[in-house]
Coordinates of C-alpha atoms in Angstrom, one line a residue:
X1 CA 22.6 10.1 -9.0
X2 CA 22.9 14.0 -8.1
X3 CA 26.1 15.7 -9.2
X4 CA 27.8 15.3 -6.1
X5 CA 28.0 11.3 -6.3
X6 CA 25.1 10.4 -3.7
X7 CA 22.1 8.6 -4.4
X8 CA 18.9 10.9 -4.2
X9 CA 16.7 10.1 -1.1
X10 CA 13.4 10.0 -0.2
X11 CA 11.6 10.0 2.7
X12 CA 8.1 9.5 3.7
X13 CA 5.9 11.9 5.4
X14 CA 3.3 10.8 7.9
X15 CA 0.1 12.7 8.3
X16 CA -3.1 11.8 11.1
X17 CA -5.9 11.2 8.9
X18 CA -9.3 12.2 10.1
X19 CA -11.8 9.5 9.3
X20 CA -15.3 9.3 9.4
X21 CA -16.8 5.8 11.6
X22 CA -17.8 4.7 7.9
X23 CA -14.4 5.9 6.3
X24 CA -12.7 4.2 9.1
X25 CA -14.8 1.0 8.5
X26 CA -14.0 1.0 4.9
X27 CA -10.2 1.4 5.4
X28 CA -10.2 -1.7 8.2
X29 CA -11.7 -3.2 5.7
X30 CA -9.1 -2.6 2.9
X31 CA -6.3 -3.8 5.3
X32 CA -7.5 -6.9 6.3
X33 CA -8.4 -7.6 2.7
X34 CA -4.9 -6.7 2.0
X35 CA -3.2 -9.2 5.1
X36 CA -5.9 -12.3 4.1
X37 CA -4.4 -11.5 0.4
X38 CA -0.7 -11.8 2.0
X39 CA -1.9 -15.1 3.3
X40 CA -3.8 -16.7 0.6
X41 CA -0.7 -15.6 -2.0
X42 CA 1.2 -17.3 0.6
X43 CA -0.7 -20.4 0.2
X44 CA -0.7 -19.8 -3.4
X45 CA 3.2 -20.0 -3.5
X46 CA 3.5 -22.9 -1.5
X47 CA 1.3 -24.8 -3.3
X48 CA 2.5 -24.2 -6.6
X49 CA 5.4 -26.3 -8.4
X50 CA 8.6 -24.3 -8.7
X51 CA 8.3 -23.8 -12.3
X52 CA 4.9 -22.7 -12.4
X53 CA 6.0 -19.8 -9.4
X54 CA 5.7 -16.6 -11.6
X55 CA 4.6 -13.0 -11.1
X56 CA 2.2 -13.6 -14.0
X57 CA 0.9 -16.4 -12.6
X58 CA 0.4 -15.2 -9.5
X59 CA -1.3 -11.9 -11.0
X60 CA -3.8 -14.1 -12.4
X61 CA -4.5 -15.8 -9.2
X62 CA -4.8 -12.5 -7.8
X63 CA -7.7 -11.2 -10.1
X64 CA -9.1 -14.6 -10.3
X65 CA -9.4 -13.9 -6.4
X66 CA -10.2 -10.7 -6.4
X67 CA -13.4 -11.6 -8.8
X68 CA -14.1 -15.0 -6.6
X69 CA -14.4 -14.0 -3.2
X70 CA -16.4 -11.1 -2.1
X71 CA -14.3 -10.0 0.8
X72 CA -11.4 -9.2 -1.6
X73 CA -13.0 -7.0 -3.7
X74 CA -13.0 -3.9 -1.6
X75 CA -9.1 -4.2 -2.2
X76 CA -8.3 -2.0 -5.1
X77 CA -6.2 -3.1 -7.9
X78 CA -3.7 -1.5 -6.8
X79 CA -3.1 -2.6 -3.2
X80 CA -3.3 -6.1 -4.3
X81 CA -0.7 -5.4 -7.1
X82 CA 1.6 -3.5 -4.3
X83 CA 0.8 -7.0 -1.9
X84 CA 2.2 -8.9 -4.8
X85 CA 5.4 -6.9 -4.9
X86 CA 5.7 -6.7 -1.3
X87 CA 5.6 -10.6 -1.4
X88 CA 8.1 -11.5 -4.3
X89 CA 10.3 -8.7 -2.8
X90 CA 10.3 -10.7 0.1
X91 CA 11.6 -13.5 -1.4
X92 CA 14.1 -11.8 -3.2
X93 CA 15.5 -10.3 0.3
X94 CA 15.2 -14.4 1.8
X95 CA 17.1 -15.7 -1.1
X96 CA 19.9 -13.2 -0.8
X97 CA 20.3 -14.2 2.9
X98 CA 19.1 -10.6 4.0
X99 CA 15.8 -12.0 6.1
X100 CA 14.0 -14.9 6.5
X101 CA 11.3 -16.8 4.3
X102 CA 7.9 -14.9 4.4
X103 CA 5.4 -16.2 6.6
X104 CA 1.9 -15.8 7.6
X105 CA 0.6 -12.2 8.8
X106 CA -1.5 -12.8 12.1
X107 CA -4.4 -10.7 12.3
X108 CA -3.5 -9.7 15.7
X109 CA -0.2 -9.3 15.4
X110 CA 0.5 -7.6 12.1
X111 CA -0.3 -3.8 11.6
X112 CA -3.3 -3.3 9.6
X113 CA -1.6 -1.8 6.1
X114 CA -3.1 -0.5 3.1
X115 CA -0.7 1.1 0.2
X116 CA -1.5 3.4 -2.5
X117 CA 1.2 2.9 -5.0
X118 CA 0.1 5.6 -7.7
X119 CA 0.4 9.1 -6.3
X120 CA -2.0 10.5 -9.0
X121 CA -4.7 9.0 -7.9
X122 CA -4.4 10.7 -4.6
X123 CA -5.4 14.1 -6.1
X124 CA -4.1 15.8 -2.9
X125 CA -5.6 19.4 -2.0
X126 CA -4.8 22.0 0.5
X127 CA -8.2 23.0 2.1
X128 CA -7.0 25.0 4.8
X129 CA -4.4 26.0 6.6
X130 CA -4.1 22.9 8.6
X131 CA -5.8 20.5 6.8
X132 CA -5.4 19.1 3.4
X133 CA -7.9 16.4 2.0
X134 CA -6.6 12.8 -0.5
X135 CA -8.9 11.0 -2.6
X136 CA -7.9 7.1 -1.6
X137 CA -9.7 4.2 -4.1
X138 CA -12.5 3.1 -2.7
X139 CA -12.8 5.0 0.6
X140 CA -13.2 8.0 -0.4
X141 CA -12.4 12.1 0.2
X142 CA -10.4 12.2 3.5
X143 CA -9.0 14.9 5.8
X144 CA -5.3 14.9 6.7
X145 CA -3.3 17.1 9.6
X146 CA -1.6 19.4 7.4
X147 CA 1.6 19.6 9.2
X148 CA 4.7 19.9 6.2
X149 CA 5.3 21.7 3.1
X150 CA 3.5 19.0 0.5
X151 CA 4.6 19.2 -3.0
X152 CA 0.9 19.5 -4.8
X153 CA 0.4 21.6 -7.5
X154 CA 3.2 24.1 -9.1
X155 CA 5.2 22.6 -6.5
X156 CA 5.3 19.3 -7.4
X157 CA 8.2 18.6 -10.1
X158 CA 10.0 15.8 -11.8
X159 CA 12.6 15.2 -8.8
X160 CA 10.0 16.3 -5.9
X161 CA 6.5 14.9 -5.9
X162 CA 4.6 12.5 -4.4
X163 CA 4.7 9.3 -5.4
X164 CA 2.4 7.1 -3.1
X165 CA 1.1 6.6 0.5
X166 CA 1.1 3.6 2.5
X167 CA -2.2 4.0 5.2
X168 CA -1.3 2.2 8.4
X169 CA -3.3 1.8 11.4
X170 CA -1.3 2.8 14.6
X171 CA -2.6 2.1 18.5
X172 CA -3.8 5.6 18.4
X173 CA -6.3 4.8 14.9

């Protein structure tokens, strides 16, 4: 709360990354790795008695997966830990009447996502004057439009820093 009684907000910045075909690749690959772990946490959650339906458990499953099937393991840690919270938060919203259950993501019909929960691990870097480069996990070094004022650096304080990108792939890539 700021001094004047209103809630602090935040709001996201969105930036046209410039991917290599194999960068590019790599990222398609991180986001359906991220919507077949939607699904399969889905089944998960079905299948599971109500009693036995806890994050732990479901973290478990999640590295158990992750370790299991080869597909899933170019999803870092972290994107499958920010599915999981995606998912329960979902069900939170559903049981307090807000939305609806969660349901399967289509492959053709659902945005292909990826987040990056932990800013630090972005290591962002003005290169030039209109491009600035991000280290995501697993992909790699990539260049981004520089088109705002990022905080990086000296900039970046307690109240005003990054926090963490979401990547999403839009009709125009």
């Amino acid at each position: 709360m700021s001094d004047r009684g209103l809630e602090a907000r935040q709001f996201g910045h969105r930036a046209r990354l410039a991917l290599s075909p194999a960068l590019a690749v790599k990222a398609d690959d991180q986001a359906h790795a991220a919507r077949t772990m939607w699904n399969l946490l889905h089944v998960w959650w079905q299948m599971m008695p109500k009693e036995k339906r806890t994050l732990a458990n479901a973290d478990a499953a999640i590295r158990q997966a992750r370790q299991d099937v080869d597909f899933l393991a170019v999803l870092p840690a972290q994107a499958a830990q920010a599915v999981l919270k995606t998912y329960f938060q979902a069900w939170k919203s559903c049981w307090a009447g807000r939305a609806d259950a969660p349901n399967f993501k289509a492959r053709f019909r659902s945005n292909l996502t990826v987040d990056v929960p932990q800013g630090r691990d972005l290591n962002i870097v003005r290169v030039h004057r209109r491009w600035g480069m991000a280290h995501l996990p697993k992909i790699g070094r990539v260049r981004f439009r520089w088109t705002k004022e990022l905080p990086v650096g000296k900039q970046a304080g307690e109240e005003n820093r990054i926090t963490g990108a979401r990547l999403v792939k839009d009709t125009l890539g």
